[in-house]
Tab-separated table of C-alpha atoms and ligand atoms in Angstrom:
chain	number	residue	atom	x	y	z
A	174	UNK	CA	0.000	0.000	0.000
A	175	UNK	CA	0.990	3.326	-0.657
A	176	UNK	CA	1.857	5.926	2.069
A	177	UNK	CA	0.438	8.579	0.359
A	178	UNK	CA	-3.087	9.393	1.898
A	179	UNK	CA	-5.599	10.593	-0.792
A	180	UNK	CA	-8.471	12.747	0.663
A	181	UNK	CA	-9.151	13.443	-2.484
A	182	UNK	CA	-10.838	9.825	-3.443
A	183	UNK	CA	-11.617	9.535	0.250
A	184	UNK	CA	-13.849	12.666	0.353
A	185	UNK	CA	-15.170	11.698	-3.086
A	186	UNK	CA	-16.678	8.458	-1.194
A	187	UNK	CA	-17.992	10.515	1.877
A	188	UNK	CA	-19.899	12.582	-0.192
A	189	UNK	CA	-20.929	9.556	-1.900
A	190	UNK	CA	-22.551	8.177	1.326
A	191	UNK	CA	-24.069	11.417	2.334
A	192	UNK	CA	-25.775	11.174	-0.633
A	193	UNK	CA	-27.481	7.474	-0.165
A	194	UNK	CA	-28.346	9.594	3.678
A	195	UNK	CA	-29.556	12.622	1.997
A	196	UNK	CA	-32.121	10.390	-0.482
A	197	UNK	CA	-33.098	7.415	1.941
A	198	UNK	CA	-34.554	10.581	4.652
A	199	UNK	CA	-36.010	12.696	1.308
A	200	UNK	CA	-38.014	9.512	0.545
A	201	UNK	CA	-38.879	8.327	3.714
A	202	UNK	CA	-39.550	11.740	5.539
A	203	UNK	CA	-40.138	13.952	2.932
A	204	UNK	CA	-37.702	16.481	4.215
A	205	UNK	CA	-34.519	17.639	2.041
A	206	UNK	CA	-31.872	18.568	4.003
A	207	UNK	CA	-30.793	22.044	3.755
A	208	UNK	CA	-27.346	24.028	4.357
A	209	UNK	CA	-27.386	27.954	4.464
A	210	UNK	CA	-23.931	29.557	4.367
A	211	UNK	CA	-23.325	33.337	4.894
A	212	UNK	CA	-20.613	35.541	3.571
A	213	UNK	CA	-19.950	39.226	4.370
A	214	UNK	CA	-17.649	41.102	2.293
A	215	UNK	CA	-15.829	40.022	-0.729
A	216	UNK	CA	-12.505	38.104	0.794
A	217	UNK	CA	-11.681	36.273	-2.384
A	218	UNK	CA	-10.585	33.111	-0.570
A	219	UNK	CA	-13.674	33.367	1.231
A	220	UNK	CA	-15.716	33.522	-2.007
A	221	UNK	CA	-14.050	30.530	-3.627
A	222	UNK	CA	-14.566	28.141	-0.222
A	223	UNK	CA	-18.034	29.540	-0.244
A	224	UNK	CA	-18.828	28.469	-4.366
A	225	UNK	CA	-17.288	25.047	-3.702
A	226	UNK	CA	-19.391	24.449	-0.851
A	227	UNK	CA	-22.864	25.194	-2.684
A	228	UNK	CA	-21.908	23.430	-5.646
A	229	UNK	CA	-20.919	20.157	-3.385
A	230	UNK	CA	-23.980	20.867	-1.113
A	231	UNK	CA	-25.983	20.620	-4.422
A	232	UNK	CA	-24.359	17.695	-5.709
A	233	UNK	CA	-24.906	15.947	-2.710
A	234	UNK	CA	-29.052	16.323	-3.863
A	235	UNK	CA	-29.384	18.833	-0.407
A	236	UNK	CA	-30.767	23.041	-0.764
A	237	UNK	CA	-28.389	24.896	-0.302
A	238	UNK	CA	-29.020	28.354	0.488
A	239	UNK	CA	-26.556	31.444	-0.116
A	240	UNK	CA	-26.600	34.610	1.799
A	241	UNK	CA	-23.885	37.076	0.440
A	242	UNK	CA	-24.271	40.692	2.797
A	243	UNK	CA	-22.221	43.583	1.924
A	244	UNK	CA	-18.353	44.257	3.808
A	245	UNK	CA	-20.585	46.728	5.677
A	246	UNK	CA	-23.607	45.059	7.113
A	247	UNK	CA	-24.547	46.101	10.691
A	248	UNK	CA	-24.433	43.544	13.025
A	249	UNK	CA	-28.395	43.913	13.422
A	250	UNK	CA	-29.104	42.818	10.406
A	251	UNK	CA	-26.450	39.777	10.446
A	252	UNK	CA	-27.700	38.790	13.812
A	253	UNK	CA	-31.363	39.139	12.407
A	254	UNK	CA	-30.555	37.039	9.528
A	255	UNK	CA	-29.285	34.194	11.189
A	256	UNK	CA	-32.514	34.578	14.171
A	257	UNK	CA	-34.446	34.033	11.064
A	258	UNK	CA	-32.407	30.880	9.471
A	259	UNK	CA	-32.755	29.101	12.909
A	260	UNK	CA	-36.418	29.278	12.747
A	261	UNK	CA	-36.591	28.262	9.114
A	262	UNK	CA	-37.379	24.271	9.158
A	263	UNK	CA	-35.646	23.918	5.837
A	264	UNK	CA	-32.474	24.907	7.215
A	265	UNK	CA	-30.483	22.277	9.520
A	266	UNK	CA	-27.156	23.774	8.614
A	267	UNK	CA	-25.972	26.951	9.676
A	268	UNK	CA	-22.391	28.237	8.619
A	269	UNK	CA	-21.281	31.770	8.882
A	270	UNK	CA	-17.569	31.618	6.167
A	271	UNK	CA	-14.865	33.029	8.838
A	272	UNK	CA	-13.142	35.796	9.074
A	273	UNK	CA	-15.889	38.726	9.623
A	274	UNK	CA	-14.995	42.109	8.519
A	275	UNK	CA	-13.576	43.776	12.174
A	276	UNK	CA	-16.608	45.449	12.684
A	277	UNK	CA	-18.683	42.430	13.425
A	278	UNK	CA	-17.884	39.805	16.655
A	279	UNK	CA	-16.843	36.437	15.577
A	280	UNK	CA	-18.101	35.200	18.706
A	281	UNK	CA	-21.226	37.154	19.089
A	282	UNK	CA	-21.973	35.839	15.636
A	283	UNK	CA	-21.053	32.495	15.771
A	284	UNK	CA	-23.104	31.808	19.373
A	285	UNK	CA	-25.780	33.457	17.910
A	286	UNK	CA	-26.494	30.265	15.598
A	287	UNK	CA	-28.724	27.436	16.877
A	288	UNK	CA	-26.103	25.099	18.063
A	289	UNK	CA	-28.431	22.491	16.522
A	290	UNK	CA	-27.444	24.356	12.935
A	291	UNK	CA	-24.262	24.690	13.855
A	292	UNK	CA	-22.388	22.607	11.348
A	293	UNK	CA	-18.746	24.433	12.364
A	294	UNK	CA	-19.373	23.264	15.791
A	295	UNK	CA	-17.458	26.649	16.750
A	296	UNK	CA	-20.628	27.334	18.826
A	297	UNK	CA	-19.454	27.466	22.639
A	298	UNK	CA	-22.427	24.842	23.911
A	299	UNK	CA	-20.859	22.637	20.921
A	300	UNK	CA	-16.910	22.804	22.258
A	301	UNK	CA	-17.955	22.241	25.722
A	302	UNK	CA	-20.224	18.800	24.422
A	303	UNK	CA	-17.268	17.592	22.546
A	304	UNK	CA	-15.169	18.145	25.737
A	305	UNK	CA	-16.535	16.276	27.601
A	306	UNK	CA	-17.553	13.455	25.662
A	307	UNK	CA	-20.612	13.778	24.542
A	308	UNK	CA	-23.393	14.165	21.320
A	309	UNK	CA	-22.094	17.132	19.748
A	310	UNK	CA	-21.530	18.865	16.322
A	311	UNK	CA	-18.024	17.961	15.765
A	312	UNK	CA	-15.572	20.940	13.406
A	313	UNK	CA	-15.463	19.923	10.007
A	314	UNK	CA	-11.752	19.343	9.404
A	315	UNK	CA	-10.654	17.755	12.445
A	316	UNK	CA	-13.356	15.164	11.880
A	317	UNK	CA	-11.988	14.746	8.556
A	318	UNK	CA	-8.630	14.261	9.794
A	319	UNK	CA	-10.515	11.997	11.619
A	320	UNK	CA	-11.523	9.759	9.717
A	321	UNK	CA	-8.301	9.151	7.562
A	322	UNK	CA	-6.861	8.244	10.808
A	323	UNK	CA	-8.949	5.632	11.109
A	324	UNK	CA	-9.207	4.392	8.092
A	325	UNK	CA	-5.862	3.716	8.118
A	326	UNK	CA	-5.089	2.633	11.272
A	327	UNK	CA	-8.266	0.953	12.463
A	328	UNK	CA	-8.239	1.328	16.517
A	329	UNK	CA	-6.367	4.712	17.692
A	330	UNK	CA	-6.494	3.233	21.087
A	331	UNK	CA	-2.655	4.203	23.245
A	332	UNK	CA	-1.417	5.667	20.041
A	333	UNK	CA	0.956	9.186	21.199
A	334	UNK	CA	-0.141	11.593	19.225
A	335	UNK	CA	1.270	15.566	18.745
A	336	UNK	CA	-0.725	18.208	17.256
A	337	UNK	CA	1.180	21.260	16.286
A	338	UNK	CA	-1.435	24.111	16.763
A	339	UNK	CA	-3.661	25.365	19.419
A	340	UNK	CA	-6.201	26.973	16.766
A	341	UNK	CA	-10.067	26.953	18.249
A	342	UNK	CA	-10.914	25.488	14.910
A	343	UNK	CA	-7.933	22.590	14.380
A	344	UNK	CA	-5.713	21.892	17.352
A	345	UNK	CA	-8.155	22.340	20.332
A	346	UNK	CA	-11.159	20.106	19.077
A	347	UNK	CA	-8.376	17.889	17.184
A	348	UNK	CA	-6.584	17.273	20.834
A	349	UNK	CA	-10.416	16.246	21.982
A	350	UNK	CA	-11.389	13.820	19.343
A	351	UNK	CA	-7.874	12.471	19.563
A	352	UNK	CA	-8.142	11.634	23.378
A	353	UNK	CA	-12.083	10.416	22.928
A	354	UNK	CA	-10.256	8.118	21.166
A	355	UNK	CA	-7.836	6.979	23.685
A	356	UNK	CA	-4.626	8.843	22.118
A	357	UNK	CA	-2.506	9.920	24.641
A	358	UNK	CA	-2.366	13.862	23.579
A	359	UNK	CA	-0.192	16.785	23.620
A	360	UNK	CA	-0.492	20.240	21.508
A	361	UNK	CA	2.945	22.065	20.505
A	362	UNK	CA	2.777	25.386	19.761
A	363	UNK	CA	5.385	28.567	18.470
A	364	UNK	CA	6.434	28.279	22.869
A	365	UNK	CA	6.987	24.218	22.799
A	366	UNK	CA	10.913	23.726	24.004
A	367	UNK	CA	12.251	20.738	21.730
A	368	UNK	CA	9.995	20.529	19.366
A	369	UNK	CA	11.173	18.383	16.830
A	370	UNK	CA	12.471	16.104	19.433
A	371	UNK	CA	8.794	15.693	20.786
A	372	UNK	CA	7.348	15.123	17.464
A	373	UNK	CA	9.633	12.146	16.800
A	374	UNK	CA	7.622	10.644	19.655
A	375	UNK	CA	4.364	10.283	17.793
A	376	UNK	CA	2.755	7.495	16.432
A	377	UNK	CA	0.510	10.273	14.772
A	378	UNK	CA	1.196	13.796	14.162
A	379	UNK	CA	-1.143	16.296	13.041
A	380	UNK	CA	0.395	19.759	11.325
A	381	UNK	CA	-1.983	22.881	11.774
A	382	UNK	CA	0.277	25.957	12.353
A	383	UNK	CA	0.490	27.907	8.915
A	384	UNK	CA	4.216	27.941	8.260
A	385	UNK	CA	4.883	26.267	4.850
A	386	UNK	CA	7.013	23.146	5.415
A	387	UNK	CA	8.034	23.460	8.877
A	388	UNK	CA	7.743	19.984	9.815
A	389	UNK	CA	10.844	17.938	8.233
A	390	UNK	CA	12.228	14.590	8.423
A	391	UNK	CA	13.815	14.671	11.476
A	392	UNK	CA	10.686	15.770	13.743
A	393	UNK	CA	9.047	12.402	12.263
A	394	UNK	CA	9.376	8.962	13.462
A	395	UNK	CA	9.607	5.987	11.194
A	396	UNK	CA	6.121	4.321	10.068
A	397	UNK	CA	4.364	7.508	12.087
A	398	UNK	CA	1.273	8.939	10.015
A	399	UNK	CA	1.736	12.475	9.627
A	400	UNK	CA	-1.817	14.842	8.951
A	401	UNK	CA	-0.861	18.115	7.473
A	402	UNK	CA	-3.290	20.691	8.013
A	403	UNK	CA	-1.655	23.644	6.488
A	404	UNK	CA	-2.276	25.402	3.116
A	405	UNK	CA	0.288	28.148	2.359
A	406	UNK	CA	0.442	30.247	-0.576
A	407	UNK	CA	4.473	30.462	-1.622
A	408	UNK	CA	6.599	31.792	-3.747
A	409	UNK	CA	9.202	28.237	-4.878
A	410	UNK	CA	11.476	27.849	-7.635
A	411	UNK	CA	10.687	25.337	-9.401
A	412	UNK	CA	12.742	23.913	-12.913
A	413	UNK	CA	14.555	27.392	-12.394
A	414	UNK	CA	11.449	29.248	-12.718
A	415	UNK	CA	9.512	31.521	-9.633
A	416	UNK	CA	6.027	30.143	-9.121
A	417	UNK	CA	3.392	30.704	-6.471
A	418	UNK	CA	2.670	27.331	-5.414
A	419	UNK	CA	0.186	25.475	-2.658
A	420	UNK	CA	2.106	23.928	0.286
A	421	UNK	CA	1.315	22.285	4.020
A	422	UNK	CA	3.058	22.789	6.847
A	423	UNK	CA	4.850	19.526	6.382
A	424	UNK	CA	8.221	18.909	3.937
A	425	UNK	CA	6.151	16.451	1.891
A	426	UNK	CA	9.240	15.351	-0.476
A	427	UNK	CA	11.072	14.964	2.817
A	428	UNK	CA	8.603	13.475	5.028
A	429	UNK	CA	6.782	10.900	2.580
A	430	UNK	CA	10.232	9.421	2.776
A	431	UNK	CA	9.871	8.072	6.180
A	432	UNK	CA	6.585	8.466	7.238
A	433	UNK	CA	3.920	5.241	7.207
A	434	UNK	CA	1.337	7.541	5.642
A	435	UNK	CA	1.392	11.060	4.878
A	436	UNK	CA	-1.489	13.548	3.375
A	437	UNK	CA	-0.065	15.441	0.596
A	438	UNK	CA	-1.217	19.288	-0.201
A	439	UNK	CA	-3.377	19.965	-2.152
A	440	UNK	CA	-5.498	16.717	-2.231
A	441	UNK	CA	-5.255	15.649	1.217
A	442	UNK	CA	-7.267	17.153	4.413
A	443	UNK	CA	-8.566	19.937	2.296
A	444	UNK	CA	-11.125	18.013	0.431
A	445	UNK	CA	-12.332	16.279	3.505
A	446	UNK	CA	-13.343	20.057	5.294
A	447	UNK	CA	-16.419	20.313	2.826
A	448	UNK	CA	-17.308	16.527	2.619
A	449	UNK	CA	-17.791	16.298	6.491
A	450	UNK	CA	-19.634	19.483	6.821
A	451	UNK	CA	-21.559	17.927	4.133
A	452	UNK	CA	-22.064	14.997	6.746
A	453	UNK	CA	-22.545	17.197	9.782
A	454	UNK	CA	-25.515	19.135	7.869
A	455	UNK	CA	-27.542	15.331	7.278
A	456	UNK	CA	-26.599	15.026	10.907
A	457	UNK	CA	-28.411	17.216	11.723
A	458	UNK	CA	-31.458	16.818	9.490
A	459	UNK	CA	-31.791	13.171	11.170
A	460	UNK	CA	-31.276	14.446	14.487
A	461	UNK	CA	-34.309	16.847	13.662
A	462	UNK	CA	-36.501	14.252	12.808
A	463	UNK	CA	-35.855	12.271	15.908
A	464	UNK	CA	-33.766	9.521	13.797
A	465	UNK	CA	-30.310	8.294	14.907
A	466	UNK	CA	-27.227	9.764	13.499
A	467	UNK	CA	-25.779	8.355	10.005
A	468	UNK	CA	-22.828	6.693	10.202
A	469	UNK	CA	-19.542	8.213	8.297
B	1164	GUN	N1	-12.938	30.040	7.293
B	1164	GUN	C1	-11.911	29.197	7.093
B	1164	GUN	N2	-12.245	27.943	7.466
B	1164	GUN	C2	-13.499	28.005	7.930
B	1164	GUN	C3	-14.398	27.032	8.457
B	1164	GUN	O1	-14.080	25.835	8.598
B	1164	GUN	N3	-15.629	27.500	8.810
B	1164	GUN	C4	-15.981	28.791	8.674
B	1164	GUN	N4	-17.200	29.148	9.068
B	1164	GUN	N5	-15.181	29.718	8.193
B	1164	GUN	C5	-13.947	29.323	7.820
């Protein structure tokens, strides 16, 4: 078997699934499940996330419903729109595309949502469910992350595992999934003493920190499966010519050498993000109807 780990195919057969979950509850229940997603301002980035997520959340046979607001919207009418979304019964997902222009208060915003809706599972009642064990809505890349872990290893169970990054979105939730799972767990970050010599402890070792290629081969230890998280923009020479090219935060040339599976970038995690939000939004259309939860 290879080492290289392609989200790319394996997101392609999530989305797959959701879709046999998104027909077998239109038939039976009559109900299509339905995914709103609101942008403010004009971020470009923001803008292409928020295109490939309505055209997945359409090929997946769910509504999905845009909401673009000007850079200036007041945070009445942003908090207004989503008070309305959470009382709209063809909406089960909720996702606000981060960052908000400085005017407006992430936080406000974001625990303004119906945790119910809230497919991010940034929502504070959400963080402290997944704490401490329990039914939550679970952030859509760490999940995927996830997920490759276990398809390739099967049972995490006494596996060390580092995660560089102490993001609210990545490294916090990741650390909690990670443990649920009976990983022993510690989070580096830009004050860890030794790093590299702690990373070359892990069985697994996730890479969210945003600096292109930090991770090389000497952090990693033989046969570990390293998750990189990071997508830089950079500047690399490559065949003698200057291009801007996509990179984790992981040598991948390097690594891929040593490592018992590796995700490359692009193709790896990324794909997964909008596949298990995908998931998270029929989540939460079963959980609406009473049903239990589909399994991913
Ligand atoms: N901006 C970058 N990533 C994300 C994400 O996962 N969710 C939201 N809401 N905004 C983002």
């Amino acid at each position: 078997m290879t080492n290289i780990i392609n989200g790319k195919e394996f997101a392609a057969s999530l989305r797959a699934k959701v879709k046999v979950y998104v027909d077998e509850i239109t038939k039976k229940e009559n109900v299509t499940p339905g995914l709103a997603v609101i942008l403010v301002g004009e971020d470009p980035a923001s803008q292409v996330y928020v295109r490939n997520k309505g055209k997945q959340t359409i090929e997946a046979g769910m509504n999905s419903y845009e909401h673009k607001l000007d850079a200036s919207t007041s945070r009445e009418t942003l908090l207004n729109l989503v008070k309305k979304l959470n009382a709209d019964d063809n909406v089960h997902g909720i996702l606000c595309q981060l960052p908000l222009p400085d005017h407006l208060n992430e936080e406000e915003v974001i625990n303004s949502i119906d945790p119910k809706k809230d497919v991010d599972g940034f929502h504070i009642s959400n963080v402290g469910l997944l704490n401490t064990g329990q039914k939550s809505m679970v952030p859509c890349t760490p999940l995927g992350c996830l997920l490759l872990l276990k398809d390739r290893l099967g049972s995490l169970s006494g596996k060390n595992a580092v995660i560089i990054g102490r993001s609210n979105i990545v490294g916090k939730p990741m650390a909690s999934l990670l443990l649920k799972e009976s990983c022993t767990v510690t989070i580096a970050h830009s004050r860890t003493k030794n790093i590299e010599e702690l990373c070359s402890t892990a069985d697994i070792l996730v890479a969210a920190v945003g600096r292109p290629e930090m991770v090389n081969k000497n952090w990693v230890k033989e046969g570990a499966i390293v998750i990189d998280v990071g997508i830089n923009r950079i500047k690399k020479t490559v065949d003698g010519e200057e291009k801007n090219v996509l990179v984790g935060d992981v040598n991948f040339a390097a690594v891929k050498e040593i490592a018992g599976g590796i995700t490359p970038v692009p193709g790896g995690v990324g794909p997964m993000t909008i596949a298990c939000l995908l998931a998270n939004t029929v989540t939460s259309c079963y959980r609406s109807r009473g049903l239990s939860d589909p399994e991913f």
